[in-house]
C-alpha positions as a LaTeX table, in Angstrom:
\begin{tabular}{lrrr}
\hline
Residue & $x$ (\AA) & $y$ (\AA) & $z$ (\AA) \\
\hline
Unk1 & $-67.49$ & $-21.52$ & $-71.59$ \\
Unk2 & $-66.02$ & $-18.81$ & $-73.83$ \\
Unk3 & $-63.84$ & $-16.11$ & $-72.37$ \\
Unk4 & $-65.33$ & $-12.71$ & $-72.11$ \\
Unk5 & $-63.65$ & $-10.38$ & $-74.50$ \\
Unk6 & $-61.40$ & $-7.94$ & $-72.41$ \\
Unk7 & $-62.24$ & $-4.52$ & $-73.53$ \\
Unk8 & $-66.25$ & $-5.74$ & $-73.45$ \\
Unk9 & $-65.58$ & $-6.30$ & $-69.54$ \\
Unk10 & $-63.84$ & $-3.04$ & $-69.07$ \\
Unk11 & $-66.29$ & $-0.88$ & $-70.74$ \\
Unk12 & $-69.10$ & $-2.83$ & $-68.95$ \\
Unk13 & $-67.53$ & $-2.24$ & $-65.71$ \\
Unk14 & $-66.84$ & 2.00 & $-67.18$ \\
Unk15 & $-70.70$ & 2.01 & $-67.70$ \\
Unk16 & $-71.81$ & 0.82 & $-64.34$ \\
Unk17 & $-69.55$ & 3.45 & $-62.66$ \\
Unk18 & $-71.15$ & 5.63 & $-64.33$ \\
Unk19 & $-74.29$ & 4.29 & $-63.06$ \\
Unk20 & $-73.17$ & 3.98 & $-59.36$ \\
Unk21 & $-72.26$ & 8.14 & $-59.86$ \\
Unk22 & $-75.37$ & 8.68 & $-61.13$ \\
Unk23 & $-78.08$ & 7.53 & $-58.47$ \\
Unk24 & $-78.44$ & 8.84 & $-54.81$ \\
Unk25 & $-76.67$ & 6.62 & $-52.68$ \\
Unk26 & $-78.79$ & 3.91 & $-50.77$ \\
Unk27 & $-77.57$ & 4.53 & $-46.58$ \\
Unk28 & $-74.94$ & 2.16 & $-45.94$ \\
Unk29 & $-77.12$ & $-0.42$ & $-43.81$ \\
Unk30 & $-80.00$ & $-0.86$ & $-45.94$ \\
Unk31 & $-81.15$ & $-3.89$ & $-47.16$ \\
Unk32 & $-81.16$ & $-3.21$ & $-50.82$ \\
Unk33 & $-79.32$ & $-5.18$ & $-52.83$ \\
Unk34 & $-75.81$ & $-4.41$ & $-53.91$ \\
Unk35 & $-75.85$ & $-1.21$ & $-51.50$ \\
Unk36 & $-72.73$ & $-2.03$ & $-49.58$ \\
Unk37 & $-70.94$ & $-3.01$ & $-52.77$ \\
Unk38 & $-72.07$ & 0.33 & $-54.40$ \\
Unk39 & $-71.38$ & 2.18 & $-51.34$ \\
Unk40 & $-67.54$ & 1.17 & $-51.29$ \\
Unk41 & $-67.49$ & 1.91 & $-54.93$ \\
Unk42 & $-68.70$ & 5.55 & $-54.62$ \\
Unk43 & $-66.52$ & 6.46 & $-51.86$ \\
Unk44 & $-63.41$ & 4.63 & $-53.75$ \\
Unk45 & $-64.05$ & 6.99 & $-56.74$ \\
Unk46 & $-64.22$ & 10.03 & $-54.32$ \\
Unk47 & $-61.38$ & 9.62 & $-52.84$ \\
Unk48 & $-59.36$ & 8.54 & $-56.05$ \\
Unk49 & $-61.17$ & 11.60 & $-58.18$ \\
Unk50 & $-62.91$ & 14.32 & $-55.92$ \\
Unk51 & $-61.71$ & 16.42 & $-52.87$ \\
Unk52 & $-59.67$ & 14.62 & $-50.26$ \\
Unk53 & $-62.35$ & 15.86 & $-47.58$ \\
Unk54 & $-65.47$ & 13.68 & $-49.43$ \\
Unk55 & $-67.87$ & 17.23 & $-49.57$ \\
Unk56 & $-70.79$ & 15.51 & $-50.31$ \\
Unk57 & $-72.26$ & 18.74 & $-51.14$ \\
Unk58 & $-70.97$ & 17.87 & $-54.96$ \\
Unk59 & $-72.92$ & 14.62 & $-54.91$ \\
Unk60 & $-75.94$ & 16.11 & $-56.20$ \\
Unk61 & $-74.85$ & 18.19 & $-59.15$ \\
Unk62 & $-72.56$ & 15.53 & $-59.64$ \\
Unk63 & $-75.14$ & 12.98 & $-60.14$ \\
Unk64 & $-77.11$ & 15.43 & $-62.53$ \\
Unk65 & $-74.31$ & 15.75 & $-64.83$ \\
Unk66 & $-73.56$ & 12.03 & $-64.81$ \\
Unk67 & $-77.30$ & 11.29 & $-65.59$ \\
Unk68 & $-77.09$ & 13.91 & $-68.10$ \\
Unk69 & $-74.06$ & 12.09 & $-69.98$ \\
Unk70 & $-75.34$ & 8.57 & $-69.69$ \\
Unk71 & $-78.25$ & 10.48 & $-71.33$ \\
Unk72 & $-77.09$ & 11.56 & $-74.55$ \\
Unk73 & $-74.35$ & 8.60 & $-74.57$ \\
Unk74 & $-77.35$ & 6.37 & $-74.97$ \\
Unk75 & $-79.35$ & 8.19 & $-77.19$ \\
Unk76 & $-76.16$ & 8.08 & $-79.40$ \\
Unk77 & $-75.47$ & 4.77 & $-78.95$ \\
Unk78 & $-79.51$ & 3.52 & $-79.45$ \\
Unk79 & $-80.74$ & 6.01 & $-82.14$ \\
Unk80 & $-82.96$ & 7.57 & $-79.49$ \\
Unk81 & $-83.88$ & 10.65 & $-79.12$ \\
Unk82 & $-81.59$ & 11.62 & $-75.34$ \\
Unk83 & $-84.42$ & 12.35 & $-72.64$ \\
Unk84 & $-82.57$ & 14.86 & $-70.17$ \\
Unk85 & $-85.01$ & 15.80 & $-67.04$ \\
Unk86 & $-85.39$ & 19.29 & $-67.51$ \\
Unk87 & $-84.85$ & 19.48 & $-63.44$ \\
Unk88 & $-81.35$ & 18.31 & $-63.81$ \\
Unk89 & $-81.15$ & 20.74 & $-66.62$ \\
Unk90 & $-82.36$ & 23.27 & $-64.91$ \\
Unk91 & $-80.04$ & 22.59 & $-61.69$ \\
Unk92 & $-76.91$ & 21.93 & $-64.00$ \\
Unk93 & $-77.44$ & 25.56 & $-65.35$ \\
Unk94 & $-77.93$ & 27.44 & $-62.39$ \\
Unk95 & $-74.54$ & 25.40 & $-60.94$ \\
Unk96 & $-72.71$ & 26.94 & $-63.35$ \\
Unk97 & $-73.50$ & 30.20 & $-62.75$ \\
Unk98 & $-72.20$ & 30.22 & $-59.21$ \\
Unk99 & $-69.14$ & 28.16 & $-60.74$ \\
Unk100 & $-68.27$ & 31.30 & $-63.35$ \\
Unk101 & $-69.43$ & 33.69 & $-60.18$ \\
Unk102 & $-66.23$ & 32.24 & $-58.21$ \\
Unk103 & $-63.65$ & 31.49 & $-61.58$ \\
Unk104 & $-64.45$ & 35.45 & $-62.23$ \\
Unk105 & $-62.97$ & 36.55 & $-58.78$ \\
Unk106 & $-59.62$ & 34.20 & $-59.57$ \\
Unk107 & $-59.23$ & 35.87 & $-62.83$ \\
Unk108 & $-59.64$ & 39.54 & $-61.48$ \\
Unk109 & $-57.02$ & 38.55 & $-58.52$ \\
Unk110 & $-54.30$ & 38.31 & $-61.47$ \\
Unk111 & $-56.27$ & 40.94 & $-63.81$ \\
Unk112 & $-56.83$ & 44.67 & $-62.58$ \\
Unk113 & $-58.73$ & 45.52 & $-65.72$ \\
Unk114 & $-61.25$ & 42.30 & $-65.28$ \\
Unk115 & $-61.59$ & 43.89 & $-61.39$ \\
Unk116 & $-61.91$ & 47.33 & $-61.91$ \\
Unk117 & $-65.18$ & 46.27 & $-65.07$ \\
Unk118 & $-66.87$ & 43.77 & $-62.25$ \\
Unk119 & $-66.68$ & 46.50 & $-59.99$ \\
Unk120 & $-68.33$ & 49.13 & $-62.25$ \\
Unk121 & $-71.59$ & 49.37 & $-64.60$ \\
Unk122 & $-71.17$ & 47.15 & $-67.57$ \\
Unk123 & $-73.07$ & 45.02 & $-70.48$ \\
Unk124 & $-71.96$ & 41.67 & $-70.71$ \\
Unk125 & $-72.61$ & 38.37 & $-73.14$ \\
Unk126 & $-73.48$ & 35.34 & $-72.25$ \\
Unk127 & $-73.17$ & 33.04 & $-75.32$ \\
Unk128 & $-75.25$ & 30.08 & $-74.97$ \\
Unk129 & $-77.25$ & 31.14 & $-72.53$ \\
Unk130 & $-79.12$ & 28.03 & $-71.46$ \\
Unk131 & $-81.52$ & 28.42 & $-68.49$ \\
Unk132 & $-79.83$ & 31.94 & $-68.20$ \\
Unk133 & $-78.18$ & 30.14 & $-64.84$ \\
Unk134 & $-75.13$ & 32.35 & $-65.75$ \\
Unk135 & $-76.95$ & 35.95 & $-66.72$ \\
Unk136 & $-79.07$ & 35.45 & $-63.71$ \\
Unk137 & $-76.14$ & 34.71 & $-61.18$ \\
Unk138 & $-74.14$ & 37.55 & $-62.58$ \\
Unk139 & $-77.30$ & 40.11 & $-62.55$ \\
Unk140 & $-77.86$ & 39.19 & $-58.95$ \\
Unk141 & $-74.14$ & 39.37 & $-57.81$ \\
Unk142 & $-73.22$ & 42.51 & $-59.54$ \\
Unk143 & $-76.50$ & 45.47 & $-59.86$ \\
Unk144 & $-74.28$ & 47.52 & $-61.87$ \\
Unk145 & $-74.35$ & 44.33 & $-64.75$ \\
Unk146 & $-76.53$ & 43.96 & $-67.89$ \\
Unk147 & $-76.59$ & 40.98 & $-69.20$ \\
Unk148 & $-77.63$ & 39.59 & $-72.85$ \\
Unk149 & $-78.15$ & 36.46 & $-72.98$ \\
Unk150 & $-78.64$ & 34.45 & $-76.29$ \\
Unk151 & $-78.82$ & 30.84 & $-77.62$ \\
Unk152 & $-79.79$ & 28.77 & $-80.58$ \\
Unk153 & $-82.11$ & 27.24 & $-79.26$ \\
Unk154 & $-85.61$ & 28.75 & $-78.95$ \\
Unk155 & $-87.06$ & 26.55 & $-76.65$ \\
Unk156 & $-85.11$ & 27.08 & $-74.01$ \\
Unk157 & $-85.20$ & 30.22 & $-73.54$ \\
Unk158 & $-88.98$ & 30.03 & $-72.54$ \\
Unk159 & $-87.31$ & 28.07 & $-69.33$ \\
Unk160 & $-84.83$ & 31.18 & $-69.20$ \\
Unk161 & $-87.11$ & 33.80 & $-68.89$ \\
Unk162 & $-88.78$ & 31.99 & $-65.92$ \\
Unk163 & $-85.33$ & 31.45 & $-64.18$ \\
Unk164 & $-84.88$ & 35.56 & $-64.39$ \\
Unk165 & $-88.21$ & 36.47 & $-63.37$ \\
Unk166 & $-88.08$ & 33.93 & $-60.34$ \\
Unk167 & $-84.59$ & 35.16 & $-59.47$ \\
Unk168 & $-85.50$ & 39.06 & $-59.51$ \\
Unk169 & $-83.16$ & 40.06 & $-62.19$ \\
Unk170 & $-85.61$ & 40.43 & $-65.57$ \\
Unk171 & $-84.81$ & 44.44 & $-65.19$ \\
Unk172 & $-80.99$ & 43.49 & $-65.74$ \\
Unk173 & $-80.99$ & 40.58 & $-68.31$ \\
Unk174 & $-82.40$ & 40.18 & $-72.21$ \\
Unk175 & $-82.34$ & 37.02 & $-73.68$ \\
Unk176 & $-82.95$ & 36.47 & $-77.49$ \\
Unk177 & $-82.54$ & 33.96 & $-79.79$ \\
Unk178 & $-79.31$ & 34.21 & $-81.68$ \\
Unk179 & $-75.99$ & 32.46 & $-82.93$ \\
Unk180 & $-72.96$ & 34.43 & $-81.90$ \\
Unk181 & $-71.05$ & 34.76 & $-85.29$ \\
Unk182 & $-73.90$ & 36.63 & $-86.37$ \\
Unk183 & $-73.44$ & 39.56 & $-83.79$ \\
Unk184 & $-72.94$ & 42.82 & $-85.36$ \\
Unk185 & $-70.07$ & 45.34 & $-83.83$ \\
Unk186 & $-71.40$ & 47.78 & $-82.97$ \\
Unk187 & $-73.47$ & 45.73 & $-80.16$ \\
Unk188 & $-70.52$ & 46.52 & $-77.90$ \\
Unk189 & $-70.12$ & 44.71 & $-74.73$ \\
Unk190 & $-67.50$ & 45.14 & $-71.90$ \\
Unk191 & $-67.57$ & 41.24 & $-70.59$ \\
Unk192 & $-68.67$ & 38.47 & $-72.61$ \\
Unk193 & $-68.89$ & 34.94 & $-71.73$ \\
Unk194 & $-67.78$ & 31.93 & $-74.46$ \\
Unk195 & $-67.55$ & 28.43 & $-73.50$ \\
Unk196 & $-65.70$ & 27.03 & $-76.86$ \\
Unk197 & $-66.57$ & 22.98 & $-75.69$ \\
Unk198 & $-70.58$ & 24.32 & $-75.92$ \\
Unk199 & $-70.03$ & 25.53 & $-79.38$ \\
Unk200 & $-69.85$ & 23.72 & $-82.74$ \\
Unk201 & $-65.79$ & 23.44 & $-84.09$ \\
Unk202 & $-66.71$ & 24.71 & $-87.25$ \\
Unk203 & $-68.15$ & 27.90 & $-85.91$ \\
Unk204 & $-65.16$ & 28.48 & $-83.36$ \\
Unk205 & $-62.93$ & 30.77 & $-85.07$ \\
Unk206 & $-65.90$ & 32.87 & $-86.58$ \\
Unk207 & $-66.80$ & 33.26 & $-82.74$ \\
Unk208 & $-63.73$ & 34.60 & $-81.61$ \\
Unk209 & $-63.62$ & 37.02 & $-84.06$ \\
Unk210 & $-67.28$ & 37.97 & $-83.47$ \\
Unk211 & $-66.93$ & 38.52 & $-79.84$ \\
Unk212 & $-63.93$ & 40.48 & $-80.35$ \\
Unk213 & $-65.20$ & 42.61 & $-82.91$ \\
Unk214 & $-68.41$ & 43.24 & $-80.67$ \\
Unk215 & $-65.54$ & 44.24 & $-77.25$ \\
Unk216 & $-65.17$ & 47.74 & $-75.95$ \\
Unk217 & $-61.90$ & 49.10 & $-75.57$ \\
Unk218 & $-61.09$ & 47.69 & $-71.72$ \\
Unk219 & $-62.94$ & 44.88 & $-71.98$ \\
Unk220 & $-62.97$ & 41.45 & $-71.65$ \\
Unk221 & $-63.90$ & 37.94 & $-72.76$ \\
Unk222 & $-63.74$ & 35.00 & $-70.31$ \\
Unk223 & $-63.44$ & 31.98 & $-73.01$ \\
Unk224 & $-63.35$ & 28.58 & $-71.72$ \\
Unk225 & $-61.45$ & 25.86 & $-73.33$ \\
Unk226 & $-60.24$ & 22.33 & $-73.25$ \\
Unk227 & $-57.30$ & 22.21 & $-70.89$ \\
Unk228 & $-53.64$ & 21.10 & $-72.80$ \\
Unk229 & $-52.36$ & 17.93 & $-71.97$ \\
Unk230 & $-50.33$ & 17.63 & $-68.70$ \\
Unk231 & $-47.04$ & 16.78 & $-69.06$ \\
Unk232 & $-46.44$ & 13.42 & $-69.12$ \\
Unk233 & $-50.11$ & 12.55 & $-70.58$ \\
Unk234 & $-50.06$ & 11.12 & $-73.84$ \\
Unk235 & $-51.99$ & 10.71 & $-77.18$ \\
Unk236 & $-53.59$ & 7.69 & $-76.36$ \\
Unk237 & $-54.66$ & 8.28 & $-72.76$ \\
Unk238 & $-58.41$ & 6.57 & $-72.57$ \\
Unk239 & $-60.39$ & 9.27 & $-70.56$ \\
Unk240 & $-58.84$ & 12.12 & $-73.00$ \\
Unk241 & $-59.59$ & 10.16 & $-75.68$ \\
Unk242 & $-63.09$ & 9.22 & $-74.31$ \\
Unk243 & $-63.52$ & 13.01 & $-73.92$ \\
Unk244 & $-62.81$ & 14.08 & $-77.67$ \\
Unk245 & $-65.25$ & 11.51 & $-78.95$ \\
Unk246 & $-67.84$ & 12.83 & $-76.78$ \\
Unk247 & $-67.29$ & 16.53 & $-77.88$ \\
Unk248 & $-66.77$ & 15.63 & $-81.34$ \\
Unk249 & $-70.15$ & 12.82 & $-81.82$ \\
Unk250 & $-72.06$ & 16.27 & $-80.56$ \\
Unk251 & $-69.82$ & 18.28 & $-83.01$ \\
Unk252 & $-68.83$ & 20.36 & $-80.31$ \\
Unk253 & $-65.49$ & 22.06 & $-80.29$ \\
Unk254 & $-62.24$ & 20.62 & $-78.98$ \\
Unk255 & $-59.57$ & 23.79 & $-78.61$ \\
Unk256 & $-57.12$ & 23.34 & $-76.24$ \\
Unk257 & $-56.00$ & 26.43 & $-73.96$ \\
Unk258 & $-52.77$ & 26.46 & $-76.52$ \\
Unk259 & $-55.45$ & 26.27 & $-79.67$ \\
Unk260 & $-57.78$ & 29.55 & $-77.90$ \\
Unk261 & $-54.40$ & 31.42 & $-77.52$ \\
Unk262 & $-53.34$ & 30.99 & $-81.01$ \\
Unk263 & $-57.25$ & 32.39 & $-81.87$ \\
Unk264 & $-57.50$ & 35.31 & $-79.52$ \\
Unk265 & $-54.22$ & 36.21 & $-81.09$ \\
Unk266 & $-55.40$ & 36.25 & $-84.71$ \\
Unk267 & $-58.57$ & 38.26 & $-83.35$ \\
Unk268 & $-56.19$ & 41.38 & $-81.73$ \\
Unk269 & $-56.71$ & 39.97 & $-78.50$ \\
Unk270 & $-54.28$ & 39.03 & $-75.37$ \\
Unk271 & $-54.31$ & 36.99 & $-72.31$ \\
Unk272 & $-54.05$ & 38.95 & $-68.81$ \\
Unk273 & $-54.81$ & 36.00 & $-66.80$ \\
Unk274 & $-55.60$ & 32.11 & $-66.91$ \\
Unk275 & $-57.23$ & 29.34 & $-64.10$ \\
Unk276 & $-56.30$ & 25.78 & $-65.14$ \\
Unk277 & $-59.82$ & 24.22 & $-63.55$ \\
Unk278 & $-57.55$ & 20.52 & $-63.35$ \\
Unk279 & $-60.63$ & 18.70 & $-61.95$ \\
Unk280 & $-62.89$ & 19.34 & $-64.88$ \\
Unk281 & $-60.12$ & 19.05 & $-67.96$ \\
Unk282 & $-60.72$ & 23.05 & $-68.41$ \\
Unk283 & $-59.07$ & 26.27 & $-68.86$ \\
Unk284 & $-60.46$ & 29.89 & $-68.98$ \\
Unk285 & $-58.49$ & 32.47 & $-70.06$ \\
Unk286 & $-59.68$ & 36.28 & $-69.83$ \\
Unk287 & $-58.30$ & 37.94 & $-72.78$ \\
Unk288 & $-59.10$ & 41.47 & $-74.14$ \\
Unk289 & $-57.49$ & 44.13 & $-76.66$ \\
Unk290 & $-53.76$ & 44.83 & $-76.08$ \\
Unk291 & $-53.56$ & 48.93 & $-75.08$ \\
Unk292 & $-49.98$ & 49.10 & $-76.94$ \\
Unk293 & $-51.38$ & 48.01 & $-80.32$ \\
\hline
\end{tabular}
């Protein structure tokens, strides 16, 4: 009997994670088979990875994202085209509005001029709009917002303009179809929204300097990056390493916080406050024009 190859048994083992974090959890009595097994795996990972008080509330965006992943990892990996339930999709999107919702009150604790625009009338853009789960949440939390939404892809928007409609906030929110370096100046918004890991790393830089061009005096962009290495981590750490193949097989950019600083800098922009998100490998940063230059 030949000995299985090491890393082979490793990644197998990787993959059916994966799979255990992916699918609702059988109860712990039930006859299925494996349940206990995958039952004691689950709540090993939670306690070793999630919050020490096991909110199971996160267990079913959780297992959308997973799903999502194992997804396009296949698809990659098979030369099929990655079948994502547009439910999951849908649910992922609107998830992350509330999650900006909540990372835009941190920011404006450390940044009066962030506070003093959320509390006021202004236009904001969302880049990469999705399912508008971000426009919407931000039209419905603050009346005095407009939001323009836009995104590459066509099709999606379709499921966007549903989302606002059912959500009571079409009067607040346009969504187009549109690539951010191609925004013109004189747009001008006072918030915009730009998740680098969502956008391609050759069109980064032209990005920043897009959005910046396009900002009011006072305002702001919220720009989410890849979070710098903690101290101690080093180059070949597997999960960060898993990570950048991920991004980079989808083309997708891989800026660190230190990379986005350099960027905003170039652009005529400066940080006024940061949230290092260390659960999710992210940091967003809300930079804006420096008033002295």
């Amino acid at each position: 009997m030949s000995q299985e190859d090491p890393i082979a048994r490793q990644a197998a083992e990787a993959l059916w994670l994966a799979a255990a974090l992916a699918r609702p959890a059988p109860a712990p009595l039930t006859d299925e088979p494996g349940a206990e097994a995958l039952h004691r795996l689950r709540e090993v990972a939670r306690r070793r990875w999630g919050r020490a008080d096991g909110d199971s509330a996160a267990d079913a965006p959780r297992q959308r994202s997973v799903r999502r992943e194992l997804a396009e990892a296949s698809a990659l990996v098979l030369g099929d085209p990655a079948r994502v339930d547009a439910e999951d999709s849908l649910e992922t999107g609107l998830a992350s509005g509330q999650e900006l919702l909540s990372a835009l009150e941190v920011l404006a604790s450390e940044d009066a001029g962030l506070l003093h625009l959320l509390d006021g009338d202004f236009r904001m853009l969302d880049v990469g709009t999705g399912v508008a789960g971000v426009a919407s949440a931000v039209a419905r939390a603050r009346p005095g917002a407009r939001v323009h939404g836009i995104d590459v892809d066509g099709t999606v928007l379709a499921l966007a303009r549903h989302v606002v409609a059912s959500r009571g906030c079409a009067d607040q929110v346009e969504l187009e179809e549109g690539n951010v370096v191609d925004l013109e100046p004189e747009q001008g918004y006072d918030l915009v929204w730009l998740s680098l890991p969502m956008l391609s790393q050759d069109e980064a830089a032209a990005a920043v300097g897009s959005v910046a061009a396009a900002l009011r005096p006072g305002g702001r962009v919220v720009v989410a990056a890849l979070a710098d290495p903690r101290p101690g981590e080093t180059s070949d750490d597997i999960l960060t390493l898993a990570r950048d193949w991920r991004l980079s097989a989808r083309g997708r950019c891989r800026w660190t916080a230190a990379q986005i600083l350099a960027a905003v800098g170039a652009a005529g922009l400066r940080p006024y406050a940061r949230l290092d998100q260390d659960g999710a490998g992210a940091t967003l940063l809300s930079v804006g024009p420096d008033p002295q230059t």
